[in-house]
Amino acid sequence: MQFAIPQPSIPTVPVAGSESVFPVHRIYCVGRNYVEHAKEMGGTGREAPFFFMKPADAVLPVPAGTIGEMPYPGMTNDLHHEIELVVAIGKGGSNIAAADAMQYVWGYAVGLDMTRRDLQGEAKKQGRPWSTGKGFDKSAPIGPIYPAAQAGNIAHASIRLQVNGAARQQSSIEKLIWNISETIEHLSKYFALQPGDLIFTGTPEGVAAVKQGDVLEGAIDGLGELKVKIV
Ligand code: MN
């Protein structure tokens, strides 16, 4: 088979402690998966999980020990950070029961669901899609993926984000409304999960704006750090 135009490259994310890279198939994101963040976004904190997507090539992979550079995107005056646990799927499946879900998890990473909050807010008001607010280029900075066996038990890990050295977001993975297994159970009812899928599992409270020159430092216990400069 011959491609009519040059074949686009497959987006990849580094694997911690390895020369291998993880190929990205799709990026799913969970909305409002921590009670206090759901409240700050105007919800009750108790709704069923809902999902949106970013294109696979929205990843901005940041290798260990480096600082990623994210250009301040156009068409916004309100770029927000959302620090999140990312689950990397290694095996495909549909209608996966929560009890079996961990077999589908290949690894974990620290990610940022960067958001043009003004565009997302306008889309909500108008009943329009969130794509321009959520799915723009380089909107998904991500650190190295740690294979699940290396990461250990992250169910109670601390998740935090500093901007220019000051604390902005601080919580624990145990505060997820829908834990990793339950999230996979729900998501796999809507979509056939494939190897290479990434799931951004939602952000805790404390989302706020960043500006050019800001340095974001995110971390989750067991999964290292993710440093990004807005340029
Ligand atoms: Mn998010």
PDB file of C-alpha atoms and ligand atoms in Angstrom:
ATOM      1  CA  MET A   1       0.000   0.000   0.000  1.00  0.00           C
ATOM      2  CA  GLN A   2       1.191   3.443  -0.849  1.00  0.00           C
ATOM      3  CA  PHE A   3       0.102   6.558   1.071  1.00  0.00           C
ATOM      4  CA  ALA A   4      -1.131   9.404  -1.097  1.00  0.00           C
ATOM      5  CA  ILE A   5       0.572  11.958   1.155  1.00  0.00           C
ATOM      6  CA  PRO A   6       3.435  11.532   3.649  1.00  0.00           C
ATOM      7  CA  GLN A   7       2.182   9.416   6.547  1.00  0.00           C
ATOM      8  CA  PRO A   8       1.718  11.451   9.757  1.00  0.00           C
ATOM      9  CA  SER A   9       4.000  10.279  12.576  1.00  0.00           C
ATOM     10  CA  ILE A  10       2.550   8.468  15.594  1.00  0.00           C
ATOM     11  CA  PRO A  11       2.596  10.600  18.753  1.00  0.00           C
ATOM     12  CA  THR A  12       4.663   8.989  21.516  1.00  0.00           C
ATOM     13  CA  VAL A  13       5.464   9.460  25.210  1.00  0.00           C
ATOM     14  CA  PRO A  14       8.763   8.390  26.829  1.00  0.00           C
ATOM     15  CA  VAL A  15       8.717   5.364  29.153  1.00  0.00           C
ATOM     16  CA  ALA A  16      10.445   5.907  32.508  1.00  0.00           C
ATOM     17  CA  GLY A  17      13.821   4.171  32.795  1.00  0.00           C
ATOM     18  CA  SER A  18      13.687   2.791  29.248  1.00  0.00           C
ATOM     19  CA  GLU A  19      14.624   3.583  25.666  1.00  0.00           C
ATOM     20  CA  SER A  20      11.130   2.490  24.624  1.00  0.00           C
ATOM     21  CA  VAL A  21       8.350   4.941  23.891  1.00  0.00           C
ATOM     22  CA  PHE A  22       4.602   4.519  24.382  1.00  0.00           C
ATOM     23  CA  PRO A  23       2.561   5.080  21.176  1.00  0.00           C
ATOM     24  CA  VAL A  24      -0.520   7.223  21.746  1.00  0.00           C
ATOM     25  CA  HIS A  25      -3.778   6.055  20.172  1.00  0.00           C
ATOM     26  CA  ARG A  26      -6.462   8.304  21.748  1.00  0.00           C
ATOM     27  CA  ILE A  27      -6.654  10.732  24.647  1.00  0.00           C
ATOM     28  CA  TYR A  28      -9.753  10.475  26.820  1.00  0.00           C
ATOM     29  CA  CYS A  29     -10.399  12.923  29.653  1.00  0.00           C
ATOM     30  CA  VAL A  30     -12.755  12.665  32.620  1.00  0.00           C
ATOM     31  CA  GLY A  31     -14.678  15.780  33.672  1.00  0.00           C
ATOM     32  CA  ARG A  32     -15.295  16.698  37.325  1.00  0.00           C
ATOM     33  CA  ASN A  33     -13.787  13.655  39.036  1.00  0.00           C
ATOM     34  CA  TYR A  34     -12.886  15.316  42.375  1.00  0.00           C
ATOM     35  CA  VAL A  35     -15.725  16.684  44.554  1.00  0.00           C
ATOM     36  CA  GLU A  36     -14.124  20.039  45.371  1.00  0.00           C
ATOM     37  CA  HIS A  37     -13.226  20.710  41.715  1.00  0.00           C
ATOM     38  CA  ALA A  38     -16.765  19.767  40.597  1.00  0.00           C
ATOM     39  CA  LYS A  39     -18.046  22.386  43.069  1.00  0.00           C
ATOM     40  CA  GLU A  40     -15.639  25.083  41.857  1.00  0.00           C
ATOM     41  CA  MET A  41     -16.912  24.422  38.294  1.00  0.00           C
ATOM     42  CA  GLY A  42     -20.513  24.912  39.443  1.00  0.00           C
ATOM     43  CA  GLY A  43     -21.605  21.285  39.907  1.00  0.00           C
ATOM     44  CA  THR A  44     -22.885  19.358  42.905  1.00  0.00           C
ATOM     45  CA  GLY A  45     -19.840  17.096  43.104  1.00  0.00           C
ATOM     46  CA  ARG A  46     -21.930  13.939  42.748  1.00  0.00           C
ATOM     47  CA  GLU A  47     -22.668  13.394  39.077  1.00  0.00           C
ATOM     48  CA  ALA A  48     -21.876  10.306  36.935  1.00  0.00           C
ATOM     49  CA  PRO A  49     -18.522  10.538  35.130  1.00  0.00           C
ATOM     50  CA  PHE A  50     -18.510  12.218  31.737  1.00  0.00           C
ATOM     51  CA  PHE A  51     -15.835  12.181  29.062  1.00  0.00           C
ATOM     52  CA  PHE A  52     -14.315  14.366  26.399  1.00  0.00           C
ATOM     53  CA  MET A  53     -11.326  13.863  24.107  1.00  0.00           C
ATOM     54  CA  LYS A  54      -8.190  15.519  22.884  1.00  0.00           C
ATOM     55  CA  PRO A  55      -6.442  14.517  19.639  1.00  0.00           C
ATOM     56  CA  ALA A  56      -3.588  12.027  20.164  1.00  0.00           C
ATOM     57  CA  ASP A  57      -1.085  14.561  18.843  1.00  0.00           C
ATOM     58  CA  ALA A  58      -2.095  17.096  21.517  1.00  0.00           C
ATOM     59  CA  VAL A  59       0.488  15.389  23.765  1.00  0.00           C
ATOM     60  CA  LEU A  60       3.525  17.463  24.708  1.00  0.00           C
ATOM     61  CA  PRO A  61       5.906  14.746  25.917  1.00  0.00           C
ATOM     62  CA  VAL A  62       8.378  15.959  28.554  1.00  0.00           C
ATOM     63  CA  PRO A  63      11.309  13.544  29.103  1.00  0.00           C
ATOM     64  CA  ALA A  64      12.590  13.036  32.674  1.00  0.00           C
ATOM     65  CA  GLY A  65      14.845  15.817  33.883  1.00  0.00           C
ATOM     66  CA  THR A  66      13.791  18.303  31.199  1.00  0.00           C
ATOM     67  CA  ILE A  67      11.424  21.269  31.132  1.00  0.00           C
ATOM     68  CA  GLY A  68       8.746  21.150  28.459  1.00  0.00           C
ATOM     69  CA  GLU A  69       7.960  24.323  26.556  1.00  0.00           C
ATOM     70  CA  MET A  70       4.310  25.053  25.899  1.00  0.00           C
ATOM     71  CA  PRO A  71       3.574  28.057  23.693  1.00  0.00           C
ATOM     72  CA  TYR A  72       0.799  30.260  25.129  1.00  0.00           C
ATOM     73  CA  PRO A  73      -2.002  29.383  22.681  1.00  0.00           C
ATOM     74  CA  GLY A  74      -3.880  31.890  20.581  1.00  0.00           C
ATOM     75  CA  MET A  75      -7.595  32.730  20.880  1.00  0.00           C
ATOM     76  CA  THR A  76      -7.568  32.839  24.700  1.00  0.00           C
ATOM     77  CA  ASN A  77      -6.904  35.194  27.580  1.00  0.00           C
ATOM     78  CA  ASP A  78      -7.547  32.581  30.252  1.00  0.00           C
ATOM     79  CA  LEU A  79      -5.268  29.519  29.942  1.00  0.00           C
ATOM     80  CA  HIS A  80      -5.786  27.248  32.984  1.00  0.00           C
ATOM     81  CA  HIS A  81      -3.758  24.401  34.466  1.00  0.00           C
ATOM     82  CA  GLU A  82      -5.345  21.099  35.520  1.00  0.00           C
ATOM     83  CA  ILE A  83      -2.901  18.628  37.076  1.00  0.00           C
ATOM     84  CA  GLU A  84      -4.035  15.029  36.519  1.00  0.00           C
ATOM     85  CA  LEU A  85      -3.125  11.387  36.919  1.00  0.00           C
ATOM     86  CA  VAL A  86      -2.870   9.802  33.461  1.00  0.00           C
ATOM     87  CA  VAL A  87      -3.636   6.095  32.991  1.00  0.00           C
ATOM     88  CA  ALA A  88      -1.997   4.391  29.980  1.00  0.00           C
ATOM     89  CA  ILE A  89      -3.959   1.481  28.506  1.00  0.00           C
ATOM     90  CA  GLY A  90      -1.983  -1.568  27.308  1.00  0.00           C
ATOM     91  CA  LYS A  91      -4.751  -3.935  26.244  1.00  0.00           C
ATOM     92  CA  GLY A  92      -7.979  -3.341  24.319  1.00  0.00           C
ATOM     93  CA  GLY A  93     -11.501  -4.078  25.493  1.00  0.00           C
ATOM     94  CA  SER A  94     -15.147  -3.028  25.723  1.00  0.00           C
ATOM     95  CA  ASN A  95     -17.579  -3.259  28.641  1.00  0.00           C
ATOM     96  CA  ILE A  96     -14.756  -3.942  31.077  1.00  0.00           C
ATOM     97  CA  ALA A  97     -15.898  -4.714  34.627  1.00  0.00           C
ATOM     98  CA  ALA A  98     -14.255  -2.626  37.354  1.00  0.00           C
ATOM     99  CA  ALA A  99     -13.017  -5.844  38.980  1.00  0.00           C
ATOM    100  CA  ASP A 100     -11.015  -6.698  35.817  1.00  0.00           C
ATOM    101  CA  ALA A 101      -9.971  -3.164  34.877  1.00  0.00           C
ATOM    102  CA  MET A 102      -6.452  -3.173  36.303  1.00  0.00           C
ATOM    103  CA  GLN A 103      -5.438  -5.878  33.773  1.00  0.00           C
ATOM    104  CA  TYR A 104      -5.882  -3.256  31.060  1.00  0.00           C
ATOM    105  CA  VAL A 105      -3.617  -0.674  32.704  1.00  0.00           C
ATOM    106  CA  TRP A 106      -0.072  -0.566  31.340  1.00  0.00           C
ATOM    107  CA  GLY A 107       1.178   2.367  33.334  1.00  0.00           C
ATOM    108  CA  TYR A 108       0.738   5.847  34.767  1.00  0.00           C
ATOM    109  CA  ALA A 109       2.057   9.353  34.255  1.00  0.00           C
ATOM    110  CA  VAL A 110       1.711  12.917  35.493  1.00  0.00           C
ATOM    111  CA  GLY A 111      -0.209  15.062  33.002  1.00  0.00           C
ATOM    112  CA  LEU A 112      -1.651  18.529  32.542  1.00  0.00           C
ATOM    113  CA  ASP A 113      -5.071  19.033  30.927  1.00  0.00           C
ATOM    114  CA  MET A 114      -4.377  22.594  29.776  1.00  0.00           C
ATOM    115  CA  THR A 115      -7.621  24.444  29.132  1.00  0.00           C
ATOM    116  CA  ARG A 116      -8.655  27.635  27.336  1.00  0.00           C
ATOM    117  CA  ARG A 117     -11.211  28.305  30.093  1.00  0.00           C
ATOM    118  CA  ASP A 118     -12.785  31.287  28.365  1.00  0.00           C
ATOM    119  CA  LEU A 119     -13.512  29.229  25.232  1.00  0.00           C
ATOM    120  CA  GLN A 120     -14.752  26.274  27.295  1.00  0.00           C
ATOM    121  CA  GLY A 121     -17.018  28.591  29.319  1.00  0.00           C
ATOM    122  CA  GLU A 122     -18.471  30.156  26.172  1.00  0.00           C
ATOM    123  CA  ALA A 123     -19.049  26.687  24.645  1.00  0.00           C
ATOM    124  CA  LYS A 124     -20.916  25.581  27.787  1.00  0.00           C
ATOM    125  CA  LYS A 125     -23.116  28.684  27.650  1.00  0.00           C
ATOM    126  CA  GLN A 126     -23.911  28.174  23.969  1.00  0.00           C
ATOM    127  CA  GLY A 127     -24.301  24.385  24.161  1.00  0.00           C
ATOM    128  CA  ARG A 128     -21.376  23.914  21.763  1.00  0.00           C
ATOM    129  CA  PRO A 129     -18.535  21.338  21.734  1.00  0.00           C
ATOM    130  CA  TRP A 130     -15.478  21.833  23.955  1.00  0.00           C
ATOM    131  CA  SER A 131     -12.881  21.057  21.275  1.00  0.00           C
ATOM    132  CA  THR A 132     -11.400  24.556  20.981  1.00  0.00           C
ATOM    133  CA  GLY A 133     -11.279  24.923  24.765  1.00  0.00           C
ATOM    134  CA  LYS A 134      -9.762  21.510  25.463  1.00  0.00           C
ATOM    135  CA  GLY A 135      -8.348  19.827  22.349  1.00  0.00           C
ATOM    136  CA  PHE A 136      -5.870  22.353  21.010  1.00  0.00           C
ATOM    137  CA  ASP A 137      -2.239  21.715  19.999  1.00  0.00           C
ATOM    138  CA  LYS A 138       0.125  20.866  22.902  1.00  0.00           C
ATOM    139  CA  SER A 139      -2.773  20.996  25.358  1.00  0.00           C
ATOM    140  CA  ALA A 140      -1.671  17.732  27.003  1.00  0.00           C
ATOM    141  CA  PRO A 141       1.828  18.036  28.521  1.00  0.00           C
ATOM    142  CA  ILE A 142       2.806  14.647  29.971  1.00  0.00           C
ATOM    143  CA  GLY A 143       5.792  13.205  31.852  1.00  0.00           C
ATOM    144  CA  PRO A 144       7.300   9.733  31.319  1.00  0.00           C
ATOM    145  CA  ILE A 145       4.951   6.764  31.643  1.00  0.00           C
ATOM    146  CA  TYR A 146       5.834   4.480  34.567  1.00  0.00           C
ATOM    147  CA  PRO A 147       4.923   0.815  34.006  1.00  0.00           C
ATOM    148  CA  ALA A 148       2.314  -0.145  36.623  1.00  0.00           C
ATOM    149  CA  ALA A 149       4.648  -2.621  38.356  1.00  0.00           C
ATOM    150  CA  GLN A 150       7.284   0.120  38.832  1.00  0.00           C
ATOM    151  CA  ALA A 151       4.821   2.772  39.974  1.00  0.00           C
ATOM    152  CA  GLY A 152       3.589   0.667  42.893  1.00  0.00           C
ATOM    153  CA  ASN A 153       0.243   1.355  44.534  1.00  0.00           C
ATOM    154  CA  ILE A 154      -0.748   4.874  43.572  1.00  0.00           C
ATOM    155  CA  ALA A 155      -4.318   4.675  44.964  1.00  0.00           C
ATOM    156  CA  HIS A 156      -3.316   6.893  47.917  1.00  0.00           C
ATOM    157  CA  ALA A 157      -0.591   8.955  46.228  1.00  0.00           C
ATOM    158  CA  SER A 158      -0.374  12.705  46.698  1.00  0.00           C
ATOM    159  CA  ILE A 159      -0.993  14.829  43.564  1.00  0.00           C
ATOM    160  CA  ARG A 160       0.167  18.446  43.498  1.00  0.00           C
ATOM    161  CA  LEU A 161       1.041  21.411  41.300  1.00  0.00           C
ATOM    162  CA  GLN A 162       3.156  24.474  41.962  1.00  0.00           C
ATOM    163  CA  VAL A 163       3.360  27.514  39.720  1.00  0.00           C
ATOM    164  CA  ASN A 164       6.581  29.534  40.080  1.00  0.00           C
ATOM    165  CA  GLY A 165       7.218  27.688  43.358  1.00  0.00           C
ATOM    166  CA  ALA A 166       3.841  28.520  44.936  1.00  0.00           C
ATOM    167  CA  ALA A 167       1.288  25.777  45.695  1.00  0.00           C
ATOM    168  CA  ARG A 168      -1.772  25.846  43.411  1.00  0.00           C
ATOM    169  CA  GLN A 169      -3.295  22.343  43.541  1.00  0.00           C
ATOM    170  CA  GLN A 170      -2.860  19.699  46.247  1.00  0.00           C
ATOM    171  CA  SER A 171      -4.893  16.546  46.755  1.00  0.00           C
ATOM    172  CA  SER A 172      -4.730  12.765  46.817  1.00  0.00           C
ATOM    173  CA  ILE A 173      -5.596  10.103  44.239  1.00  0.00           C
ATOM    174  CA  GLU A 174      -7.874   8.526  46.893  1.00  0.00           C
ATOM    175  CA  LYS A 175     -10.163  11.561  46.473  1.00  0.00           C
ATOM    176  CA  LEU A 176     -11.147  10.567  42.919  1.00  0.00           C
ATOM    177  CA  ILE A 177     -14.951  10.290  42.814  1.00  0.00           C
ATOM    178  CA  TRP A 178     -14.638   7.461  40.255  1.00  0.00           C
ATOM    179  CA  ASN A 179     -11.424   5.537  40.902  1.00  0.00           C
ATOM    180  CA  ILE A 180      -9.236   4.146  38.105  1.00  0.00           C
ATOM    181  CA  SER A 181     -11.152   0.850  37.823  1.00  0.00           C
ATOM    182  CA  GLU A 182     -14.577   2.512  37.880  1.00  0.00           C
ATOM    183  CA  THR A 183     -13.447   5.088  35.313  1.00  0.00           C
ATOM    184  CA  ILE A 184     -12.319   2.308  32.940  1.00  0.00           C
ATOM    185  CA  GLU A 185     -15.613   0.472  33.502  1.00  0.00           C
ATOM    186  CA  HIS A 186     -17.652   3.562  32.551  1.00  0.00           C
ATOM    187  CA  LEU A 187     -15.433   4.688  29.658  1.00  0.00           C
ATOM    188  CA  SER A 188     -15.307   1.228  28.059  1.00  0.00           C
ATOM    189  CA  LYS A 189     -19.106   1.207  27.811  1.00  0.00           C
ATOM    190  CA  TYR A 190     -18.899   4.178  25.438  1.00  0.00           C
ATOM    191  CA  PHE A 191     -15.709   3.372  23.499  1.00  0.00           C
ATOM    192  CA  ALA A 192     -13.714   0.244  22.660  1.00  0.00           C
ATOM    193  CA  LEU A 193     -10.457   0.900  24.492  1.00  0.00           C
ATOM    194  CA  GLN A 194      -7.296   0.207  22.498  1.00  0.00           C
ATOM    195  CA  PRO A 195      -3.641  -0.253  23.420  1.00  0.00           C
ATOM    196  CA  GLY A 196      -2.094   3.211  23.380  1.00  0.00           C
ATOM    197  CA  ASP A 197      -5.093   5.031  24.828  1.00  0.00           C
ATOM    198  CA  LEU A 198      -4.417   7.588  27.554  1.00  0.00           C
ATOM    199  CA  ILE A 199      -7.007   8.545  30.169  1.00  0.00           C
ATOM    200  CA  PHE A 200      -6.640  11.896  31.927  1.00  0.00           C
ATOM    201  CA  THR A 201      -8.551  11.083  35.111  1.00  0.00           C
ATOM    202  CA  GLY A 202      -9.623  14.579  36.177  1.00  0.00           C
ATOM    203  CA  THR A 203      -8.184  17.388  38.270  1.00  0.00           C
ATOM    204  CA  PRO A 204      -8.541  18.345  41.924  1.00  0.00           C
ATOM    205  CA  GLU A 205      -9.607  21.824  43.048  1.00  0.00           C
ATOM    206  CA  GLY A 206      -7.432  24.903  42.618  1.00  0.00           C
ATOM    207  CA  VAL A 207      -7.440  25.346  38.833  1.00  0.00           C
ATOM    208  CA  ALA A 208      -6.302  28.837  37.842  1.00  0.00           C
ATOM    209  CA  ALA A 209      -4.762  30.888  35.071  1.00  0.00           C
ATOM    210  CA  VAL A 210      -1.139  30.899  33.948  1.00  0.00           C
ATOM    211  CA  LYS A 211       0.747  33.446  31.858  1.00  0.00           C
ATOM    212  CA  GLN A 212       3.785  33.538  29.609  1.00  0.00           C
ATOM    213  CA  GLY A 213       6.975  32.843  31.581  1.00  0.00           C
ATOM    214  CA  ASP A 214       5.264  30.803  34.320  1.00  0.00           C
ATOM    215  CA  VAL A 215       6.885  27.506  35.316  1.00  0.00           C
ATOM    216  CA  LEU A 216       4.506  24.686  36.272  1.00  0.00           C
ATOM    217  CA  GLU A 217       5.813  21.840  38.434  1.00  0.00           C
ATOM    218  CA  GLY A 218       3.442  18.920  38.844  1.00  0.00           C
ATOM    219  CA  ALA A 219       4.091  15.718  40.768  1.00  0.00           C
ATOM    220  CA  ILE A 220       2.438  12.478  41.847  1.00  0.00           C
ATOM    221  CA  ASP A 221       4.137  10.186  44.384  1.00  0.00           C
ATOM    222  CA  GLY A 222       5.790   7.317  42.511  1.00  0.00           C
ATOM    223  CA  LEU A 223       5.460   8.969  39.097  1.00  0.00           C
ATOM    224  CA  GLY A 224       8.100  11.670  39.278  1.00  0.00           C
ATOM    225  CA  GLU A 225       7.672  15.281  38.231  1.00  0.00           C
ATOM    226  CA  LEU A 226       6.374  17.160  35.211  1.00  0.00           C
ATOM    227  CA  LYS A 227       7.886  20.587  34.584  1.00  0.00           C
ATOM    228  CA  VAL A 228       6.506  22.889  31.898  1.00  0.00           C
ATOM    229  CA  LYS A 229       7.315  26.501  31.040  1.00  0.00           C
ATOM    230  CA  ILE A 230       4.732  28.634  29.248  1.00  0.00           C
ATOM    231  CA  VAL A 231       6.609  30.408  26.453  1.00  0.00           C
TER     232      VAL A 231
HETATM  233 MN    MN B   1      -9.363  17.975  33.245  1.00  0.00          MN
END
